[in-house]
Amino acid sequence: AESPRTEWPMDKKLKPLANTPPSTAEILRENNNSSNMHNFEGPEKVFEVWFVPEKRSEATKMGLRAVKRSKWEYMLSLVKCQIISVVGNESLDAYLLSESSMFVYPRQLVLKTCGTTTLLNAVPEVLKIAKSVGLAVEDVFYNRQNFFFPDKQLHPHRSFSDEVKALDTYFKYGAAYIVGKLNGNHWNFYNAEKKHSVPEVNIEEDVTFEMLMTGLDAKSMRPFYYDPKLSSKQASKASGIDGFFPGAEIDDHVFEPYGYSMNGLVKDGYFTIHVTPQNSCSFASFETNIILQDYTELAIRVLQCFKPSQFILTLMGNRTSMQKLNRVSGTRYSKPGLDVRKLLNQDFHIEDDILLKFEHYDLIFLQLMKNHPENHPKRNNIFGADETSPQRGNIDPNSEASTQLLGSKSTVPGDNRDDRKEGSKKKGQ
Amino acid sequence: AESPRTEWPMDKKLKPLANTPPSTAEILRENNNSSNMHNFEGPEKVFEVWFVPEKRSEATKMGLRAVKRSKWEYMLSLVKCQIISVVGNESLDAYLLSESSMFVYPRQLVLKTCGTTTLLNAVPEVLKIAKSVGLAVEDVFYNRQNFFFPDKQLHPHRSFSDEVKALDTYFKYGAAYIVGKLNGNHWNFYNAEKKHSVPEVNIEEDVTFEMLMTGLDAKSMRPFYYDPKLSSKQASKASGIDGFFPGAEIDDHVFEPYGYSMNGLVKDGYFTIHVTPQNSCSFASFETNIILQDYTELAIRVLQCFKPSQFILTLMGNRTSMQKLNRVSGTRYSKPGLDVRKLLNQDFHIEDDILLKFEHYDLIFLQLMKNHPENHPKRNNIFGADETSPQRGNIDPNSEASTQLLGSKSTVPGDNRDDRKEGSKKKGQ
């Protein structure tokens, strides 16, 4: 009953790699010669909706989980992606997609799609599906990192403004934020609908923890290249991913010629990882809603697996969760559920440290960067154009690409931060 | 030696008001009939630079204060504004400008200009002036609220992207943030230059406290309309502004036919207020660098003077200051130097609550809105176009105006928040 395994989407012009796994040396050589043909948009669009029973109707206990697969398949066809496989337990169903993942709870849907998928085109169909099982929207979230290749996106994903405009046609009380540097990697975030007058008492814990990593260590990417002699389970083992949550039910997939996706189930929680290993646009995302008292050790394991030169970390939790999270008190780096000093000890420094407090949720946003990127494998400028080239002045100032380019020097992983020490001055000198 | 007092800039087509002060009834009638002809861009561009002596040169103790007035006048001509008057004490000079204010310390410059001034065009001249007295840039800040009428701005102020692009041609390590809702009132913020390796020990306290207010109470605007029989000092007294810091040296000015500006000096600190009273685009800004242990009572006085339907509050302080600020502990609303509950008791609710931590500074950003705008004098939609009109779909999605319009329903002061109560649902229902 499974759909055929879909190939990792790529440019048709890409010469297929030999059907044998590349050596580390080959990966490095290939990466050094990488061109636009290898480009893939790893950063995912993430759409999350919480539902409540509609007025005067009684939703079944199964809610969205009662929806037929064919209905999801039609909805996903609007997004331009397919189901690869499904696993489930008594709490949720986890769909592995040709472009990322979908998680279905009775009253919650998380749809996460990468590449040039048109996620927001499926919103009306999602609402129709929910209505068919007696559910109405309570709370909506949409978020994504800035794209590497915004010009390759299809409407309405060409800019965050367009996305917000689309979302606002479906939902009330939308609030849109750009979190982090406009002229560096940042995170677009949208929330809508929940009424201010809803009393929040005895609400269950709800946390989403996410890490979006760029400039991945090429040598660590070997398990994410297809090898017909190895199973995807062996890729999860070789990379260390199968050890993140021992005992988890894991559904993993290595794409041809490269690329990796996995969903993991731990009781009523999930974790999901998607890797774009090619050096020209390397990206890995880690996301989980599994409740921990502290996310520091998990974050360190994820970092040790992918060795990014830079990453965004978000921790979003409702009031109940935030109060229960561990807190190392008395330091500037103390955050609920995170000991930031331990992350900095992995040779990172803080680029962005932002806290947004909403009525029902707090959002912690951190962006960390390697202290010594020169000790880290170099990678090409992902933006395609050299920022110092004459092209710079010709870029549409309103486009997403230009905000990435504007002053992006200090955020390019190849940048040597040490040159900042030259001519440093002390205030009051 | 003073320049002639410049009229409040306005559209040439505006019929001059009679040279007698309007009654409150006349103000309200005029405001109800207000058209685009009365529109003025109140929100200021704010450019702040901290300097250090250049290498191998010794700056005089007077620093920027030794610069001749004619040099400042030339620099300000590039911004398209003039000096109205100057007051000074042993610490600083405070210039009242035809469009807002300038503050000159030996090693710090704050330039704040409203309307369609071209502030960033003066950056090279500011750097040249600083160099002439042996000073080099240490730390740069640029910020402004979103414009009401972005299309009226001149290059490079037509969009924040353009401004960042301009700033990045002059300064290194620029970081740009949009703080607050993209589809509502927000605050654009840029910081550049200071090296990460600068040790910060025994640094003096440095705080900037700012309130940007919209939807002002029309009845409270009477003192800010020109009356030939009354001095500007009487306007400061009638409005209560002269009581904000008793004993301050105040330089105030009421513009014809309306508009008010003031600079106040308190020892080595300043406070400055600029008011655009006309209902179609009412706006007042309050800014001070005077060190207080707590800014709550000051904020309440400012609110009682202008009675805004909505305001942005920013409190930015260096590490030293943040540690010394008063803190009401144990509540969600506790912030350094601010008891937010007391602000909410003025019949406001929180729209945005954001904290950005930088290497040397923390930035607290709050946006508060009236709970019951229907009890508040109505004002016209400042955006010129009805957001529900067919025009909405025709707006350039990349323009600043469109981000104001996108989903701006809940941020328009005339919006009745109570309609949110309809059909409210409890999670888990």
Short mmCIF file of C-alpha atoms in Angstrom, two decimals, chain A:
data_model
loop_
_atom_site.label_atom_id
_atom_site.label_comp_id
_atom_site.label_asym_id
_atom_site.label_seq_id
_atom_site.Cartn_x
_atom_site.Cartn_y
_atom_site.Cartn_z
CA ALA A 1 0.00 0.00 0.00
CA GLU A 2 3.03 2.28 0.23
CA SER A 3 3.73 4.81 -2.48
CA PRO A 4 6.89 4.12 -4.41
CA ARG A 5 9.89 5.73 -2.76
CA THR A 6 10.38 9.06 -4.36
CA GLU A 7 13.79 10.29 -5.40
CA TRP A 8 15.28 13.28 -3.65
CA PRO A 9 14.16 16.15 -5.83
CA MET A 10 16.94 17.62 -7.89
CA ASP A 11 17.68 19.52 -11.00
CA LYS A 12 17.12 17.32 -14.07
CA LYS A 13 20.46 18.45 -15.45
CA LEU A 14 22.30 16.87 -12.54
CA LYS A 15 24.44 14.00 -13.82
CA PRO A 16 23.35 10.93 -11.84
CA LEU A 17 26.05 9.71 -9.51
CA ALA A 18 27.28 6.15 -9.86
CA ASN A 19 25.16 3.69 -7.94
CA THR A 20 27.95 3.05 -5.47
CA PRO A 21 28.54 5.14 -2.38
CA PRO A 22 31.16 7.86 -2.72
CA SER A 23 34.24 7.79 -0.53
CA THR A 24 34.80 10.66 1.88
CA ALA A 25 37.48 11.93 -0.51
CA GLU A 26 34.97 11.81 -3.36
CA ILE A 27 32.39 13.70 -1.31
CA LEU A 28 34.91 16.40 -0.50
CA ARG A 29 36.08 16.61 -4.13
CA GLU A 30 32.50 16.75 -5.39
CA ASN A 31 31.70 19.44 -2.86
CA ASN A 32 34.67 21.54 -3.87
CA ASN A 33 33.42 21.41 -7.46
CA SER A 34 29.83 21.97 -6.49
CA SER A 35 27.77 24.19 -8.72
CA ASN A 36 24.22 25.47 -8.69
CA MET A 37 23.09 22.14 -10.14
CA HIS A 38 23.41 20.62 -6.68
CA ASN A 39 21.40 23.34 -4.99
CA PHE A 40 18.46 22.26 -2.91
CA GLU A 41 16.34 24.32 -0.52
CA GLY A 42 16.74 22.45 2.76
CA PRO A 43 15.02 24.94 5.11
CA GLU A 44 11.44 23.76 5.64
CA LYS A 45 8.16 25.59 5.73
CA VAL A 46 6.39 24.50 8.93
CA PHE A 47 2.63 24.81 9.34
CA GLU A 48 1.07 23.76 12.63
CA VAL A 49 -2.61 23.95 13.50
CA TRP A 50 -4.41 23.15 16.74
CA PHE A 51 -8.11 22.41 16.43
CA VAL A 52 -11.15 22.43 18.70
CA PRO A 53 -14.58 20.88 18.14
CA GLU A 54 -16.87 23.11 16.13
CA LYS A 55 -19.85 24.71 17.85
CA ARG A 56 -22.85 22.43 18.29
CA SER A 57 -20.98 19.48 16.86
CA GLU A 58 -19.13 16.72 18.57
CA ALA A 59 -15.79 15.74 17.11
CA THR A 60 -14.86 12.10 17.46
CA LYS A 61 -12.05 11.14 19.78
CA MET A 62 -10.02 10.10 16.72
CA GLY A 63 -10.43 13.54 15.14
CA LEU A 64 -7.92 14.04 12.31
CA ARG A 65 -6.62 10.49 12.70
CA ALA A 66 -9.91 9.24 11.26
CA VAL A 67 -9.17 11.01 7.96
CA LYS A 68 -8.58 8.62 5.05
CA ARG A 69 -5.14 8.43 3.50
CA SER A 70 -6.53 9.38 0.09
CA LYS A 71 -7.69 12.70 1.53
CA TRP A 72 -4.23 13.46 2.88
CA GLU A 73 -2.72 12.39 -0.45
CA TYR A 74 -4.93 14.85 -2.31
CA MET A 75 -4.06 17.64 0.15
CA LEU A 76 -0.36 16.83 -0.21
CA SER A 77 -0.64 16.88 -4.01
CA LEU A 78 -1.48 20.59 -3.67
CA VAL A 79 1.76 20.99 -1.71
CA LYS A 80 3.55 19.06 -4.47
CA CYS A 81 4.75 16.18 -2.32
CA GLN A 82 3.94 12.53 -1.68
CA ILE A 83 3.78 10.10 1.21
CA ILE A 84 6.79 7.76 1.44
CA SER A 85 5.73 5.85 4.54
CA VAL A 86 3.64 6.07 7.70
CA VAL A 87 4.16 4.85 11.24
CA GLY A 88 1.81 5.39 14.15
CA ASN A 89 1.08 4.55 17.74
CA GLU A 90 -1.90 5.15 20.01
CA SER A 91 -1.25 8.92 20.11
CA LEU A 92 -0.29 10.00 16.59
CA ASP A 93 0.54 9.13 12.99
CA ALA A 94 3.89 10.17 11.52
CA TYR A 95 4.12 10.50 7.74
CA LEU A 96 7.49 10.53 6.00
CA LEU A 97 7.09 12.67 2.87
CA SER A 98 9.06 13.03 -0.35
CA GLU A 99 9.83 16.50 1.05
CA SER A 100 10.00 16.20 4.86
CA SER A 101 7.21 15.15 7.27
CA MET A 102 3.64 15.35 8.53
CA PHE A 103 2.39 14.55 12.03
CA VAL A 104 -1.27 13.92 12.72
CA TYR A 105 -2.79 13.99 16.21
CA PRO A 106 -6.55 13.89 16.81
CA ARG A 107 -6.62 17.69 17.17
CA GLN A 108 -3.24 18.85 15.91
CA LEU A 109 -1.56 18.80 12.51
CA VAL A 110 2.12 19.55 11.82
CA LEU A 111 3.08 19.79 8.16
CA LYS A 112 6.74 20.42 7.36
CA THR A 113 7.93 20.59 3.76
CA CYS A 114 11.21 21.61 2.15
CA GLY A 115 12.36 22.34 -1.41
CA THR A 116 10.01 24.34 -3.61
CA THR A 117 6.84 22.81 -2.19
CA THR A 118 3.78 25.06 -2.07
CA LEU A 119 2.66 24.33 1.46
CA LEU A 120 0.30 27.26 1.91
CA ASN A 121 -1.70 26.30 -1.18
CA ALA A 122 -3.03 23.40 0.89
CA VAL A 123 -4.48 25.52 3.71
CA PRO A 124 -8.09 25.54 2.41
CA GLU A 125 -7.95 21.76 1.93
CA VAL A 126 -6.58 21.28 5.47
CA LEU A 127 -9.46 23.37 6.85
CA LYS A 128 -11.95 21.37 4.76
CA ILE A 129 -10.53 18.08 6.04
CA ALA A 130 -10.72 19.32 9.63
CA LYS A 131 -14.30 20.48 9.16
CA SER A 132 -15.20 17.04 7.79
CA VAL A 133 -14.34 15.57 11.20
CA GLY A 134 -16.09 18.37 13.14
CA LEU A 135 -13.01 20.47 13.95
CA ALA A 136 -12.40 24.22 13.76
CA VAL A 137 -9.16 26.17 14.01
CA GLU A 138 -8.00 27.25 17.45
CA ASP A 139 -4.35 28.24 17.02
CA VAL A 140 -2.15 28.50 13.92
CA PHE A 141 1.63 28.70 13.57
CA TYR A 142 3.71 29.09 10.44
CA ASN A 143 7.46 29.46 10.45
CA ARG A 144 10.58 28.97 8.39
CA GLN A 145 14.19 30.06 8.20
CA ASN A 146 15.11 32.46 5.39
CA PHE A 147 15.50 30.59 2.12
CA PHE A 148 18.89 30.04 0.49
CA PHE A 149 17.34 30.36 -2.99
CA PRO A 150 14.18 32.48 -2.62
CA ASP A 151 13.95 33.10 -6.37
CA LYS A 152 13.34 29.39 -6.95
CA GLN A 153 10.24 29.41 -4.75
CA LEU A 154 6.72 29.39 -6.15
CA HIS A 155 3.92 31.74 -5.14
CA PRO A 156 3.07 32.50 -2.31
CA HIS A 157 6.46 31.48 -0.94
CA ARG A 158 8.57 34.04 -2.78
CA SER A 159 8.66 36.34 0.23
CA PHE A 160 7.49 36.29 3.83
CA SER A 161 5.22 39.27 3.05
CA ASP A 162 3.43 37.18 0.43
CA GLU A 163 3.13 34.27 2.82
CA VAL A 164 1.65 36.51 5.53
CA LYS A 165 -0.78 37.96 3.02
CA ALA A 166 -1.89 34.43 2.07
CA LEU A 167 -2.21 33.33 5.71
CA ASP A 168 -4.21 36.44 6.60
CA THR A 169 -6.82 35.53 3.99
CA TYR A 170 -7.51 32.31 5.94
CA PHE A 171 -6.95 33.28 9.57
CA LYS A 172 -7.86 36.08 11.97
CA TYR A 173 -5.62 38.07 14.29
CA GLY A 174 -2.43 37.14 12.44
CA ALA A 175 0.84 38.43 13.89
CA ALA A 176 4.03 38.15 11.82
CA TYR A 177 7.59 38.53 13.09
CA ILE A 178 11.05 38.35 11.57
CA VAL A 179 13.15 36.98 14.42
CA GLY A 180 16.89 37.53 14.15
CA LYS A 181 19.01 39.60 11.80
CA LEU A 182 17.36 40.87 8.66
CA ASN A 183 20.83 40.90 7.07
CA GLY A 184 21.78 37.41 8.22
CA ASN A 185 20.10 34.06 8.86
CA HIS A 186 16.77 34.66 10.52
CA TRP A 187 13.46 32.99 11.29
CA ASN A 188 10.07 34.07 9.98
CA PHE A 189 7.26 33.40 12.40
CA TYR A 190 3.49 33.78 12.13
CA ASN A 191 0.81 33.07 14.72
CA ALA A 192 -2.96 33.55 14.39
CA GLU A 193 -6.49 32.97 15.65
CA LYS A 194 -6.45 32.04 19.35
CA LYS A 195 -8.74 34.46 21.20
CA HIS A 196 -7.36 36.62 23.96
CA SER A 197 -10.30 35.76 26.16
CA VAL A 198 -9.60 32.02 26.31
CA PRO A 199 -8.81 31.07 29.90
CA GLU A 200 -5.71 28.90 30.17
CA VAL A 201 -5.98 26.65 33.20
CA ASN A 202 -4.64 23.15 33.69
CA ILE A 203 -3.34 23.13 30.13
CA GLU A 204 -0.98 20.29 29.32
CA GLU A 205 2.68 20.95 28.64
CA ASP A 206 3.48 21.88 25.05
CA VAL A 207 7.03 22.48 23.86
CA THR A 208 8.53 22.63 20.39
CA PHE A 209 12.31 22.49 20.26
CA GLU A 210 14.01 23.09 16.93
CA MET A 211 17.56 23.37 15.59
CA LEU A 212 18.23 24.66 12.06
CA MET A 213 21.83 24.03 11.10
CA THR A 214 23.92 25.33 8.20
CA GLY A 215 27.56 24.88 7.14
CA LEU A 216 27.58 21.19 8.10
CA ASP A 217 30.84 19.29 8.43
CA ALA A 218 31.36 17.51 5.07
CA LYS A 219 33.08 14.51 6.67
CA SER A 220 30.08 13.90 8.93
CA MET A 221 27.74 13.79 5.93
CA ARG A 222 28.82 10.37 4.64
CA PRO A 223 25.85 8.43 6.12
CA PHE A 224 23.46 10.73 4.26
CA TYR A 225 24.69 9.68 0.79
CA TYR A 226 22.82 6.75 -0.77
CA ASP A 227 24.54 3.37 -0.65
CA PRO A 228 22.58 0.43 -2.12
CA LYS A 229 24.48 -1.95 0.14
CA LEU A 230 23.38 -0.16 3.31
CA SER A 231 19.92 0.20 4.81
CA SER A 232 18.57 3.52 6.03
CA LYS A 233 18.64 1.97 9.51
CA GLN A 234 22.41 1.69 9.16
CA ALA A 235 22.55 5.38 8.18
CA SER A 236 20.66 6.29 11.35
CA LYS A 237 23.09 4.16 13.33
CA ALA A 238 26.28 5.42 11.65
CA SER A 239 25.24 9.04 12.16
CA GLY A 240 24.31 8.47 15.80
CA ILE A 241 20.72 9.58 15.22
CA ASP A 242 19.33 6.27 16.52
CA GLY A 243 20.86 7.12 19.89
CA PHE A 244 19.10 10.47 20.36
CA PHE A 245 16.08 8.85 22.02
CA PRO A 246 16.93 5.20 22.83
CA GLY A 247 13.91 2.97 22.30
CA ALA A 248 12.18 5.32 19.87
CA GLU A 249 10.32 3.86 16.89
CA ILE A 250 12.24 5.20 13.91
CA ASP A 251 11.10 5.54 10.29
CA ASP A 252 14.13 6.60 8.24
CA HIS A 253 14.96 7.03 4.57
CA VAL A 254 18.12 7.78 2.57
CA PHE A 255 17.35 9.41 -0.77
CA GLU A 256 19.15 8.83 -4.07
CA PRO A 257 21.74 10.18 -4.67
CA TYR A 258 21.82 11.89 -1.27
CA GLY A 259 19.58 13.29 1.42
CA TYR A 260 18.12 11.82 4.60
CA SER A 261 14.79 12.05 6.42
CA MET A 262 13.52 10.42 9.58
CA ASN A 263 10.55 10.47 11.93
CA GLY A 264 10.84 9.07 15.44
CA LEU A 265 8.05 8.30 17.90
CA VAL A 266 8.46 8.33 21.67
CA LYS A 267 5.10 7.76 23.40
CA ASP A 268 2.94 10.79 22.48
CA GLY A 269 5.90 12.78 21.15
CA TYR A 270 7.82 12.87 17.89
CA PHE A 271 11.23 13.93 16.68
CA THR A 272 12.13 14.48 13.06
CA ILE A 273 15.37 15.11 11.18
CA HIS A 274 15.97 16.14 7.58
CA VAL A 275 19.42 16.46 6.06
CA THR A 276 20.61 18.12 2.86
CA PRO A 277 24.24 16.95 2.92
CA GLN A 278 25.74 18.49 -0.22
CA ASN A 279 28.29 21.12 0.70
CA SER A 280 26.98 23.83 -1.62
CA CYS A 281 23.79 24.16 0.44
CA SER A 282 24.19 21.87 3.43
CA PHE A 283 21.36 22.07 5.94
CA ALA A 284 19.94 19.89 8.69
CA SER A 285 16.83 20.42 10.76
CA PHE A 286 15.98 18.78 14.05
CA GLU A 287 12.56 19.23 15.62
CA THR A 288 10.82 17.59 18.55
CA ASN A 289 7.77 18.07 20.75
CA ILE A 290 9.02 15.51 23.28
CA ILE A 291 8.85 17.03 26.77
CA LEU A 292 12.21 17.17 28.53
CA GLN A 293 13.15 19.05 31.65
CA ASP A 294 16.28 20.31 29.94
CA TYR A 295 17.23 20.37 26.24
CA THR A 296 20.94 21.13 26.62
CA GLU A 297 22.29 17.57 26.36
CA LEU A 298 20.03 16.81 23.40
CA ALA A 299 21.25 19.96 21.63
CA ILE A 300 24.88 18.94 22.19
CA ARG A 301 24.22 15.47 20.71
CA VAL A 302 22.61 17.04 17.65
CA LEU A 303 25.56 19.42 17.24
CA GLN A 304 28.03 16.55 17.51
CA CYS A 305 26.18 14.69 14.76
CA PHE A 306 26.11 17.52 12.18
CA LYS A 307 28.93 19.84 13.34
CA PRO A 308 27.33 23.00 11.88
CA SER A 309 29.28 26.23 11.56
CA GLN A 310 26.11 28.12 12.51
CA PHE A 311 22.66 27.25 13.83
CA ILE A 312 19.35 28.68 14.93
CA LEU A 313 17.78 27.16 18.05
CA THR A 314 14.17 27.83 18.98
CA LEU A 315 12.38 26.66 22.08
CA MET A 316 8.70 27.52 22.23
CA GLY A 317 6.59 26.48 25.16
CA ASN A 318 3.31 27.35 26.78
CA ARG A 319 3.13 28.85 30.26
CA THR A 320 2.80 25.43 31.93
CA SER A 321 5.90 24.07 30.18
CA MET A 322 8.05 27.12 30.77
CA GLN A 323 7.45 26.88 34.50
CA LYS A 324 8.47 23.21 34.56
CA LEU A 325 11.66 23.57 32.55
CA ASN A 326 14.98 23.37 34.32
CA ARG A 327 16.72 26.69 34.94
CA VAL A 328 20.36 27.29 35.83
CA SER A 329 19.95 30.42 37.90
CA GLY A 330 22.12 33.44 38.38
CA THR A 331 23.84 33.69 35.01
CA ARG A 332 23.29 35.81 31.95
CA TYR A 333 23.10 32.58 29.95
CA SER A 334 20.34 31.01 31.97
CA LYS A 335 17.27 30.14 29.93
CA PRO A 336 14.38 27.83 30.77
CA GLY A 337 15.47 24.34 29.71
CA LEU A 338 18.81 25.45 28.29
CA ASP A 339 22.25 25.95 29.79
CA VAL A 340 23.63 28.17 27.06
CA ARG A 341 27.15 28.11 28.54
CA LYS A 342 27.40 24.42 27.67
CA LEU A 343 26.52 25.20 24.05
CA LEU A 344 29.11 27.99 23.95
CA ASN A 345 31.66 25.48 25.27
CA GLN A 346 31.24 23.65 21.94
CA ASP A 347 33.28 26.53 20.47
CA PHE A 348 30.33 28.76 19.57
CA HIS A 349 29.51 32.38 20.30
CA ILE A 350 26.11 34.06 20.40
CA GLU A 351 24.97 35.97 17.33
CA ASP A 352 21.34 36.49 18.40
CA ASP A 353 19.62 36.08 21.75
CA ILE A 354 15.95 37.01 21.61
CA LEU A 355 12.91 36.30 23.78
CA LEU A 356 9.35 36.87 22.55
CA LYS A 357 6.58 36.56 25.11
CA PHE A 358 3.13 35.87 23.72
CA GLU A 359 -0.11 35.56 25.63
CA HIS A 360 0.06 31.77 25.81
CA TYR A 361 3.61 30.96 24.71
CA ASP A 362 7.19 32.09 25.24
CA LEU A 363 9.64 31.80 22.36
CA ILE A 364 13.36 31.55 22.98
CA PHE A 365 15.44 32.24 19.86
CA LEU A 366 19.20 31.75 19.77
CA GLN A 367 21.60 31.92 16.87
CA LEU A 368 25.09 30.58 17.52
CA MET A 369 28.15 30.66 15.29
CA LYS A 370 31.52 28.87 15.39
CA ASN A 371 34.29 30.91 17.01
CA HIS A 372 36.91 29.74 14.56
CA PRO A 373 35.32 28.90 11.23
CA GLU A 374 38.81 28.69 9.71
CA ASN A 375 39.25 25.41 11.62
CA HIS A 376 36.02 24.21 10.10
CA PRO A 377 35.73 22.76 6.59
CA LYS A 378 35.18 25.63 4.17
CA ARG A 379 32.08 25.72 2.07
CA ASN A 380 31.02 27.78 -0.87
CA ASN A 381 29.03 30.94 -0.46
CA ILE A 382 25.52 29.57 -0.50
CA PHE A 383 24.12 32.78 -1.90
CA GLY A 384 25.46 32.06 -5.37
CA ALA A 385 26.86 35.55 -5.85
CA ASP A 386 29.90 37.01 -4.15
CA GLU A 387 28.56 39.75 -1.92
CA THR A 388 31.45 42.00 -2.83
CA SER A 389 30.83 41.57 -6.55
CA PRO A 390 29.25 44.38 -8.60
CA GLN A 391 26.04 42.32 -8.62
CA ARG A 392 25.43 43.45 -5.10
CA GLY A 393 24.19 46.85 -6.14
CA ASN A 394 21.78 45.39 -8.67
CA ILE A 395 19.74 43.30 -6.30
CA ASP A 396 16.12 44.18 -5.69
CA PRO A 397 16.30 45.71 -2.22
CA ASN A 398 12.93 44.25 -1.31
CA SER A 399 13.75 40.67 -2.17
CA GLU A 400 14.58 38.11 0.44
CA ALA A 401 17.87 37.39 -1.31
CA SER A 402 18.98 40.95 -0.84
CA THR A 403 18.31 40.97 2.87
CA GLN A 404 20.50 37.90 3.05
CA LEU A 405 23.21 39.66 1.14
CA LEU A 406 22.98 43.02 2.86
CA GLY A 407 25.86 43.15 5.27
CA SER A 408 25.94 39.40 5.45
CA LYS A 409 29.72 39.37 5.77
CA SER A 410 29.74 38.60 9.46
CA THR A 411 27.26 35.78 9.06
CA VAL A 412 29.08 33.90 6.32
CA PRO A 413 30.68 30.92 8.02
CA GLY A 414 33.94 31.40 6.13
CA ASP A 415 34.37 34.83 7.69
CA ASN A 416 37.36 35.06 9.97
CA ARG A 417 36.08 36.68 13.13
CA ASP A 418 39.61 37.20 14.39
CA ASP A 419 40.16 40.11 12.03
CA ARG A 420 37.79 42.03 14.27
CA LYS A 421 40.52 42.23 16.85
CA GLU A 422 42.56 44.57 14.68
CA GLY A 423 42.36 48.11 15.85
CA SER A 424 40.02 47.26 18.69
CA LYS A 425 39.40 50.10 21.07
CA LYS A 426 38.28 50.40 24.62
CA LYS A 427 35.47 52.79 25.46
CA GLY A 428 36.82 55.88 27.16
CA GLN A 429 40.32 55.38 25.75
#
